[in-house]
Coordinates of N, CA and C and ligand atoms in Angstrom, one line a residue:
M90 N 65.5 200.4 127.8 CA 65.4 198.9 127.8 C 66.3 198.3 128.8
E91 N 66.0 197.2 129.4 CA 66.7 196.7 130.6 C 68.2 196.4 130.3
N92 N 68.5 195.8 129.2 CA 69.8 195.5 128.9 C 70.6 196.4 128.1
D93 N 70.3 197.7 128.2 CA 70.9 198.7 127.4 C 72.5 198.9 128.0
H94 N 72.7 198.6 129.1 CA 73.8 199.1 129.8 C 75.1 198.9 129.0
Y95 N 75.5 197.9 128.4 CA 76.8 197.8 127.6 C 76.5 198.6 126.3
L96 N 75.6 198.5 125.7 CA 75.1 199.1 124.4 C 75.4 200.7 124.6
K97 N 75.0 201.2 125.7 CA 75.2 202.6 125.8 C 76.8 203.0 126.1
Q98 N 77.5 202.0 126.8 CA 78.7 202.1 127.1 C 79.5 202.2 125.7
A99 N 79.2 201.6 124.7 CA 79.8 201.4 123.6 C 79.9 202.6 122.9
Y100 N 79.2 203.7 123.1 CA 79.2 204.9 122.5 C 79.9 206.0 123.3
K101 N 80.4 205.6 124.5 CA 81.1 206.4 125.4 C 82.5 206.1 125.8
L102 N 83.0 205.3 124.9 CA 84.3 204.7 125.3 C 85.4 205.9 125.2
K103 N 86.6 205.9 125.9 CA 87.3 206.9 126.0 C 88.7 206.3 125.6
T104 N 89.0 205.1 125.8 CA 90.4 204.5 125.4 C 90.1 203.2 124.9
E105 N 91.3 202.7 124.2 CA 91.2 201.4 123.6 C 91.1 200.2 124.7
A106 N 91.6 200.6 125.9 CA 91.5 199.7 127.0 C 90.0 199.6 127.4
D107 N 89.2 200.8 127.4 CA 87.9 200.7 127.8 C 87.2 199.8 126.8
T108 N 87.6 199.8 125.4 CA 86.9 199.0 124.4 C 87.0 197.5 124.7
L109 N 88.3 197.2 124.9 CA 88.6 195.7 125.3 C 87.9 195.3 126.6
N110 N 87.9 196.1 127.5 CA 87.1 195.8 128.9 C 85.5 195.6 128.6
L111 N 85.0 196.6 127.7 CA 83.6 196.5 127.5 C 83.2 195.0 127.0
Y112 N 84.0 194.7 125.9 CA 83.7 193.4 125.1 C 83.8 192.2 125.9
E113 N 85.0 192.3 126.9 CA 85.2 191.0 127.8 C 84.0 190.9 128.8
N114 N 83.4 192.0 129.1 CA 82.4 192.1 130.2 C 81.0 191.7 129.4
W115 N 80.9 192.0 128.2 CA 79.6 192.1 127.5 C 79.4 190.7 126.8
A116 N 80.4 190.0 126.6 CA 80.3 188.8 125.8 C 79.2 187.8 126.1
D117 N 78.9 187.7 127.5 CA 77.9 186.7 127.9 C 76.4 187.2 127.2
S118 N 76.2 188.5 127.3 CA 74.8 189.0 127.0 C 74.7 189.7 125.7
Y119 N 75.9 189.7 124.9 CA 75.9 190.5 123.7 C 74.9 190.3 122.7
E120 N 74.9 189.0 122.6 CA 73.9 188.5 121.2 C 72.3 188.7 121.7
R121 N 72.0 188.5 123.1 CA 70.7 188.9 123.5 C 70.4 190.4 123.4
T122 N 71.5 191.1 123.8 CA 71.3 192.8 123.7 C 70.9 192.9 122.2
L123 N 71.8 192.4 121.3 CA 71.6 192.8 119.9 C 70.4 192.4 119.3
A124 N 70.0 191.3 119.7 CA 68.8 190.6 119.2 C 67.6 191.4 119.7
D125 N 67.5 191.9 120.9 CA 66.5 192.8 121.5 C 66.4 194.2 120.7
H126 N 67.5 194.5 120.2 CA 67.5 195.9 119.5 C 67.4 195.7 118.0
G127 N 67.2 194.6 117.5 CA 66.9 194.5 116.1 C 68.2 194.8 115.3
Y128 N 69.4 194.3 115.6 CA 70.6 194.6 114.8 C 70.7 193.9 113.6
V129 N 70.5 194.7 112.5 CA 70.3 194.1 111.0 C 71.5 194.5 110.2
T130 N 72.5 195.0 110.7 CA 73.7 195.4 110.0 C 74.5 194.3 109.3
P131 N 74.7 193.0 110.2 CA 75.3 191.9 109.6 C 74.7 191.5 108.4
K132 N 73.1 191.5 108.5 CA 72.5 190.6 107.3 C 72.6 191.6 106.2
R133 N 72.6 193.0 106.4 CA 72.7 193.9 105.2 C 74.3 193.8 104.5
C134 N 75.1 193.6 105.5 CA 76.4 193.4 104.9 C 76.6 192.1 104.1
A135 N 76.1 191.0 104.7 CA 76.1 189.9 104.0 C 75.4 190.0 102.6
E136 N 74.2 190.6 102.6 CA 73.5 190.8 101.3 C 74.2 191.6 100.3
A137 N 74.9 192.6 100.9 CA 75.7 193.5 99.8 C 76.9 192.6 99.4
L138 N 77.5 191.7 100.0 CA 78.6 190.9 99.5 C 78.2 190.0 98.5
S139 N 76.9 189.4 98.7 CA 76.3 188.4 97.7 C 76.2 189.1 96.4
R140 N 75.9 190.4 96.4 CA 75.5 191.1 95.1 C 76.8 191.2 94.2
H141 N 78.1 191.1 95.0 CA 79.3 191.3 94.1 C 80.3 189.9 94.1
L142 N 79.9 189.1 94.9 CA 80.7 187.8 95.0 C 79.8 186.6 94.9
T143 N 79.8 186.0 93.7 CA 79.0 184.8 93.5 C 79.6 183.5 93.9
D144 N 80.8 183.4 93.9 CA 81.4 182.2 94.4 C 81.4 182.0 95.9
V145 N 80.3 181.2 96.3 CA 80.0 181.2 97.8 C 81.1 180.4 98.5
T146 N 82.1 179.6 97.8 CA 83.2 179.0 98.5 C 84.4 179.9 98.6
A147 N 84.4 181.1 98.1 CA 85.4 181.9 98.1 C 86.0 182.2 99.6
P148 N 87.2 182.3 100.0 CA 87.6 182.5 101.4 C 87.3 184.1 101.7
I149 N 86.7 184.0 103.0 CA 86.3 185.5 103.4 C 86.9 185.5 104.8
L150 N 87.5 186.7 105.1 CA 87.8 187.1 106.5 C 86.9 187.9 107.1
D151 N 86.3 187.7 108.2 CA 85.4 188.6 109.2 C 86.2 189.1 110.3
I152 N 86.7 190.4 110.1 CA 87.5 190.9 111.1 C 86.6 191.6 112.1
G153 N 87.0 191.6 113.5 CA 86.0 192.0 114.6 C 84.8 191.1 114.7
C154 N 85.1 189.9 114.5 CA 83.9 189.0 114.4 C 83.2 188.9 115.6
G155 N 83.6 189.3 116.7 CA 82.9 189.2 118.1 C 82.4 187.9 118.4
T156 N 81.1 187.8 118.8 CA 80.6 186.4 119.1 C 80.2 185.5 118.0
G157 N 80.2 186.3 116.8 CA 79.9 185.5 115.6 C 78.7 185.8 114.8
L158 N 77.9 186.9 115.3 CA 76.7 187.2 114.5 C 77.1 187.6 113.2
S159 N 78.3 188.2 112.8 CA 78.6 188.6 111.4 C 79.0 187.4 110.5
G160 N 79.5 186.3 111.2 CA 79.8 185.1 110.5 C 78.6 184.4 110.2
L161 N 77.6 184.3 111.1 CA 76.4 183.6 110.9 C 75.5 184.2 109.9
A162 N 75.5 185.6 109.7 CA 74.9 186.3 108.5 C 75.5 186.0 107.3
L163 N 76.8 185.7 107.2 CA 77.5 185.3 106.0 C 77.2 183.9 105.7
K164 N 77.1 183.2 106.6 CA 76.7 181.7 106.4 C 75.3 181.7 106.0
N165 N 74.4 182.5 106.5 CA 72.9 182.4 106.1 C 72.8 182.9 104.7
A166 N 73.9 183.7 104.2 CA 73.7 184.2 102.8 C 74.4 183.2 101.9
G167 N 74.9 182.1 102.5 CA 75.3 180.9 101.7 C 76.8 180.7 101.6
F168 N 77.6 181.8 102.3 CA 79.2 181.6 102.1 C 79.5 180.4 103.1
S169 N 80.6 179.7 102.7 CA 81.1 178.4 103.4 C 82.4 178.6 103.9
S170 N 83.2 179.5 103.4 CA 84.7 179.5 103.9 C 84.9 180.8 104.5
I171 N 84.7 180.8 105.8 CA 84.8 182.2 106.6 C 85.7 181.9 107.9
D172 N 86.9 182.8 107.9 CA 87.7 182.8 109.0 C 87.2 184.1 109.9
G173 N 87.5 184.1 111.2 CA 87.2 185.2 111.9 C 88.6 185.5 112.9
T174 N 88.5 186.9 112.9 CA 89.6 187.4 114.0 C 88.8 188.6 114.9
D175 N 89.4 188.8 116.0 CA 88.8 189.6 116.9 C 90.1 189.9 117.9
V176 N 90.1 191.1 118.6 CA 90.9 191.4 119.8 C 90.4 191.0 121.0
S177 N 89.3 190.5 121.2 CA 88.7 190.2 122.5 C 88.7 188.6 122.7
A178 N 89.4 188.0 123.4 CA 89.4 186.5 123.6 C 88.2 186.0 124.0
T179 N 87.4 186.9 124.9 CA 86.1 186.3 125.4 C 85.0 186.3 124.3
M180 N 85.2 187.4 123.4 CA 84.2 187.4 122.3 C 84.3 186.2 121.4
I181 N 85.7 185.9 121.2 CA 86.1 184.8 120.3 C 85.7 183.5 120.8
D182 N 85.7 183.3 122.2 CA 85.2 182.0 122.9 C 83.7 181.7 122.5
K183 N 83.0 182.8 122.4 CA 81.5 182.9 122.1 C 81.4 182.4 120.8
A184 N 82.2 183.1 119.9 CA 82.0 182.6 118.4 C 82.4 181.3 118.2
R185 N 83.3 180.5 119.0 CA 83.5 179.1 118.8 C 82.3 178.2 119.0
L186 N 81.3 178.9 119.8 CA 80.1 178.2 120.0 C 79.2 177.9 119.0
H187 N 79.4 178.8 117.9 CA 78.5 178.7 116.8 C 79.2 177.8 115.8
K188 N 78.8 176.5 116.0 CA 79.6 175.4 115.2 C 79.3 175.5 113.8
G189 N 80.4 175.2 113.0 CA 80.1 175.3 111.5 C 80.1 176.8 110.8
V190 N 80.4 177.7 111.5 CA 80.2 179.1 110.8 C 81.7 179.4 110.6
Y191 N 82.7 179.3 111.5 CA 84.1 179.8 111.2 C 85.0 178.6 111.0
K192 N 85.8 178.7 109.9 CA 86.8 177.7 109.7 C 87.8 177.8 110.7
T193 N 88.4 179.1 110.9 CA 89.3 179.3 112.0 C 89.0 180.5 112.5
L194 N 89.4 180.7 113.7 CA 89.2 182.1 114.7 C 90.5 182.2 115.3
Q195 N 90.9 183.6 115.2 CA 92.2 183.9 115.7 C 92.1 185.2 116.6
L196 N 92.8 185.2 117.6 CA 92.9 186.5 118.4 C 94.0 187.3 117.8
T197 N 93.7 188.6 117.6 CA 94.7 189.5 117.1 C 94.9 190.7 118.4
T198 N 95.9 191.5 117.8 CA 96.2 192.5 118.8 C 96.2 193.8 117.9
L199 N 96.0 194.9 118.7 CA 95.9 196.3 118.1 C 97.3 196.6 117.4
S200 N 98.4 196.1 117.9 CA 99.6 196.3 117.3 C 100.1 195.2 116.1
H201 N 99.2 194.1 115.9 CA 99.4 193.1 115.0 C 98.1 192.8 114.5
P202 N 97.3 193.6 114.0 CA 95.8 193.5 113.6 C 95.5 192.5 112.3
F203 N 96.5 192.2 111.4 CA 96.2 191.6 110.3 C 97.3 190.5 110.0
P204 N 97.2 189.4 110.8 CA 98.4 188.5 110.7 C 98.0 187.4 109.5
F205 N 98.1 188.1 108.3 CA 97.6 187.1 107.1 C 98.5 187.6 105.9
V206 N 98.7 186.8 104.9 CA 99.3 187.3 103.6 C 98.3 188.0 102.8
K207 N 98.9 189.0 102.0 CA 98.1 189.7 101.0 C 97.4 188.7 100.0
G208 N 96.3 188.9 99.8 CA 95.7 188.0 98.6 C 95.2 186.7 99.2
K209 N 95.3 186.4 100.5 CA 94.6 185.2 101.2 C 93.1 185.2 100.9
Y210 N 92.5 186.4 101.0 CA 90.9 186.3 101.1 C 90.4 186.9 100.0
A211 N 89.3 186.5 99.3 CA 88.7 187.1 98.2 C 87.8 188.3 98.7
A212 N 87.4 188.3 99.9 CA 86.7 189.4 100.6 C 87.0 189.4 102.0
I213 N 86.9 190.6 102.5 CA 87.2 191.0 103.9 C 85.9 191.7 104.4
T214 N 85.3 191.4 105.6 CA 84.3 192.1 106.2 C 84.6 192.7 107.4
A215 N 83.9 193.7 107.7 CA 84.2 194.4 109.0 C 82.9 195.1 109.5
M216 N 81.9 194.3 110.3 CA 80.7 194.6 110.5 C 80.6 195.2 112.0
G217 N 80.3 196.4 112.1 CA 80.3 197.1 113.5 C 81.6 197.2 114.1
V218 N 82.8 197.4 113.2 CA 84.0 197.4 113.8 C 84.9 198.5 113.6
I219 N 84.5 199.2 112.4 CA 85.4 200.4 112.0 C 84.4 201.6 112.8
A220 N 84.9 202.2 113.8 CA 84.3 203.0 114.6 C 85.1 203.8 115.7
D221 N 84.7 204.8 116.2 CA 85.5 205.3 117.3 C 85.9 204.4 118.4
K222 N 87.2 204.5 118.9 CA 87.6 203.6 119.8 C 87.6 202.0 119.4
H223 N 87.3 201.8 118.2 CA 87.3 200.4 117.7 C 88.5 200.5 116.5
A224 N 88.2 199.8 115.4 CA 89.3 200.0 114.4 C 89.2 201.3 113.7
P225 N 90.4 202.1 113.6 CA 90.5 203.5 113.0 C 90.1 203.6 111.7
P226 N 89.9 204.8 111.1 CA 89.7 204.9 109.8 C 90.7 204.3 108.9
E227 N 92.1 204.5 109.2 CA 93.1 204.1 108.2 C 93.0 202.4 108.1
T228 N 92.2 201.7 108.9 CA 92.0 200.2 108.7 C 91.5 200.0 107.3
I229 N 90.6 201.0 106.9 CA 90.0 200.9 105.6 C 91.2 200.6 104.4
S230 N 92.0 201.5 104.4 CA 93.2 201.4 103.4 C 94.1 200.3 103.6
Q231 N 94.3 200.0 105.0 CA 95.2 198.9 105.3 C 94.5 197.5 104.8
L232 N 93.2 197.2 105.0 CA 92.5 196.1 104.5 C 92.5 196.0 103.0
I233 N 92.4 197.3 102.5 CA 92.5 197.2 100.9 C 93.7 196.7 100.4
D234 N 94.8 197.2 101.0 CA 96.3 196.7 100.8 C 96.4 195.3 100.9
K235 N 95.5 194.6 101.8 CA 95.8 193.2 102.0 C 94.9 192.4 101.0
L236 N 94.3 193.0 100.0 CA 93.5 192.2 98.9 C 94.1 192.3 97.6
D237 N 94.2 191.3 96.9 CA 94.5 191.2 95.5 C 93.6 192.1 94.8
K238 N 94.1 192.5 93.5 CA 93.1 193.4 92.7 C 91.8 192.5 92.4
D239 N 90.6 193.2 92.5 CA 89.3 192.8 92.4 C 88.8 192.3 93.8
G240 N 89.5 192.2 94.8 CA 89.1 191.7 96.0 C 88.2 192.8 96.8
L241 N 87.2 192.3 97.5 CA 86.2 193.0 98.0 C 86.4 193.4 99.7
L242 N 86.1 194.5 99.9 CA 85.9 194.9 101.2 C 84.6 195.3 101.6
V243 N 83.7 194.8 102.5 CA 82.5 195.2 103.0 C 82.5 195.6 104.5
F244 N 82.1 196.8 104.7 CA 82.1 197.3 106.0 C 81.0 198.1 106.5
S245 N 80.6 198.4 107.8 CA 79.5 199.3 108.0 C 80.2 200.4 108.8
L246 N 79.5 201.6 108.6 CA 79.9 202.8 109.4 C 78.6 203.2 110.0
N247 N 78.4 203.2 111.2 CA 77.2 203.6 111.9 C 77.0 205.2 111.9
N248 N 75.8 205.7 112.3 CA 75.4 207.0 112.4 C 76.3 207.9 113.2
H249 N 76.8 207.4 114.3 CA 77.7 208.1 115.1 C 79.1 208.3 114.5
T250 N 79.5 207.1 113.7 CA 80.9 207.0 113.1 C 81.0 208.3 112.0
L251 N 79.7 208.0 111.2 CA 79.7 209.1 110.1 C 79.7 210.6 110.4
E252 N 79.5 210.8 111.7 CA 79.7 212.3 112.1 C 81.0 212.7 112.1
N253 N 82.0 211.6 112.2 CA 83.3 212.0 112.1 C 83.9 212.0 110.7
P254 N 84.3 213.1 109.9 CA 84.5 212.9 108.5 C 85.8 212.1 108.0
T255 N 86.5 211.7 109.0 CA 87.8 211.1 108.5 C 87.5 209.7 107.9
Y256 N 86.5 209.1 108.4 CA 86.1 207.7 107.7 C 85.9 207.7 106.3
E257 N 84.9 208.7 106.0 CA 84.6 208.8 104.5 C 85.7 209.3 103.9
A258 N 86.5 210.3 104.5 CA 87.8 210.9 103.7 C 88.6 209.7 103.4
E259 N 88.7 208.7 104.2 CA 89.6 207.5 103.8 C 89.2 206.9 102.5
I260 N 87.8 206.8 102.4 CA 87.2 206.2 101.1 C 87.4 207.0 99.9
R261 N 87.4 208.4 100.1 CA 87.7 209.3 99.1 C 89.1 209.3 98.7
K262 N 90.0 209.1 99.5 CA 91.4 209.1 99.3 C 91.7 207.7 98.5
L263 N 91.2 206.7 98.8 CA 91.4 205.3 98.1 C 90.9 205.5 96.6
K264 N 89.8 206.2 96.5 CA 89.2 206.4 95.1 C 90.1 207.3 94.4
A265 N 90.5 208.5 95.1 CA 91.4 209.4 94.2 C 92.7 209.0 93.8
E266 N 93.2 207.9 94.6 CA 94.4 207.5 94.4 C 94.5 206.2 93.3
E267 N 93.1 205.7 93.1 CA 92.9 204.7 92.2 C 93.3 203.4 92.9
N268 N 93.1 203.3 94.3 CA 93.4 202.0 94.8 C 92.2 201.3 95.0
A269 N 91.0 201.8 94.9 CA 89.8 201.2 95.1 C 88.7 201.8 94.5
C270 N 87.5 201.1 94.0 CA 86.5 201.8 93.7 C 85.2 201.4 94.5
L271 N 84.5 202.4 94.6 CA 83.3 202.1 95.7 C 82.2 201.6 94.8
L272 N 81.9 200.3 95.1 CA 80.6 199.6 94.4 C 79.2 200.0 94.8
E273 N 79.3 200.3 96.2 CA 78.0 200.4 96.9 C 78.3 201.2 98.1
A274 N 77.1 202.0 98.6 CA 77.5 202.8 99.8 C 76.0 203.2 100.1
E275 N 75.4 202.3 100.9 CA 73.9 202.3 101.1 C 73.5 202.6 102.6
M276 N 72.7 203.7 102.8 CA 72.3 203.9 104.2 C 71.1 203.1 104.4
G277 N 71.0 202.6 105.6 CA 69.8 201.9 106.1 C 69.7 201.6 107.5
P278 N 69.1 200.8 108.0 CA 68.8 200.5 109.6 C 70.1 199.9 110.0
H279 N 70.4 200.2 111.2 CA 71.6 199.5 112.0 C 70.9 198.7 113.1
M280 N 70.3 199.4 114.0 CA 69.5 198.6 115.0 C 68.2 199.2 114.9
T281 N 67.2 198.4 114.5 CA 65.8 199.0 114.2 C 65.2 199.3 115.5
G282 N 65.5 198.7 116.8 CA 64.9 199.1 117.9 C 65.6 200.3 118.8
Y283 N 66.6 200.7 118.1 CA 67.5 201.6 118.8 C 67.6 203.0 117.9
N284 N 66.9 203.1 117.1 CA 66.8 204.3 116.0 C 68.2 204.6 115.6
M285 N 69.0 203.7 115.2 CA 70.4 204.0 114.7 C 70.4 203.4 113.1
T286 N 71.1 204.1 112.4 CA 71.3 203.8 111.0 C 72.9 203.5 110.6
S287 N 73.1 202.9 109.5 CA 74.5 202.7 109.1 C 74.6 202.6 107.7
K288 N 75.8 202.9 107.1 CA 76.1 202.9 105.8 C 76.8 201.8 105.6
I289 N 76.5 200.9 104.5 CA 77.3 199.6 104.2 C 78.1 200.0 103.0
C290 N 79.2 199.8 103.0 CA 80.0 200.1 101.9 C 80.7 198.9 101.4
V291 N 80.8 198.7 100.0 CA 81.5 197.8 99.3 C 82.7 198.4 98.5
L292 N 83.9 198.2 98.9 CA 85.0 198.7 98.1 C 85.7 197.5 97.4
Q293 N 86.0 197.7 96.1 CA 86.7 196.7 95.5 C 88.2 197.3 95.2
A294 N 89.2 196.4 95.5 CA 90.6 196.8 95.3 C 90.9 196.8 93.8
L295 N 91.7 197.9 93.3 CA 92.2 198.1 91.9 C 93.6 197.7 91.8
Ligands
SAM275 C1 79.9 195.8 117.8 S1 81.0 194.4 118.0 C2 80.8 193.6 116.4 C3 81.0 192.1 116.5 C4 80.4 191.4 115.2 N1 81.1 191.8 113.9 C5 79.0 191.7 115.1 O1 78.5 192.2 114.0 O2 78.1 191.2 115.9 C6 82.7 195.0 117.6 C7 83.8 193.9 117.8 O3 85.1 194.5 117.2 C8 86.0 194.2 118.1 N2 87.1 195.2 118.0 C9 87.2 196.4 118.5 N3 88.3 197.0 118.3 C10 88.8 196.2 117.2 C11 89.9 196.5 116.4 N4 90.7 197.4 116.5 N5 90.2 195.5 115.7 C12 89.5 194.5 115.5 N6 88.5 194.3 116.3 C13 88.0 195.2 117.1 C14 85.5 194.0 119.4 O4 86.5 193.1 120.3 C15 84.1 193.4 119.1 O5 84.1 192.0 119.4

């Protein structure tokens, strides 16, 4: 496909600087590329959250919000109180254009990724964010630490990411240490036009 260029790069990143550069350059055409490839992970994540969070006004943080496709999916599922963070200023600038989706948008850094107090959010989402040269596996435990008891963490792991066992090992560790329970882990389409799958996981903090 014509606009595959950045999408292919996303799976060949070597450093965190490569990742930042990729999204700075991709921001303008990101949504078109993802729409062309049938990116359904945000919708699946939002539906998974809906199954466990009935209060649609509960505060949600969408980390790695990018241009806002993930916030849009949450809004379309009925959620009304969504904040977003991302490490790319250019992606966040695009997210601001989706009026009425995010209450706040905040630029974060790799050294200070979660600038909010524990318990601020009823749920945290990370759609297309926890992956190689993106947010690392330990992000899963760090985000569970930021939730009060019963808080929810919804995230996707794509099929490339799942080839690396450390991501799912992080989930097993949380379960074994009784810090979280896994409410759902469902494989399904990630990008229908790109033959990719993802596992949508819902963890509940204990
Ligand atoms: C594939 S995009 C997903 C964007 C959006 N969630 C969506 O579903 O369209 C990945 C996003 O994660 C951000 N990102 C990469 N590494 C990150 C990290 N360590 N922490 C937070 N965000 C990160 C990128 O800047 C990019 O906007």
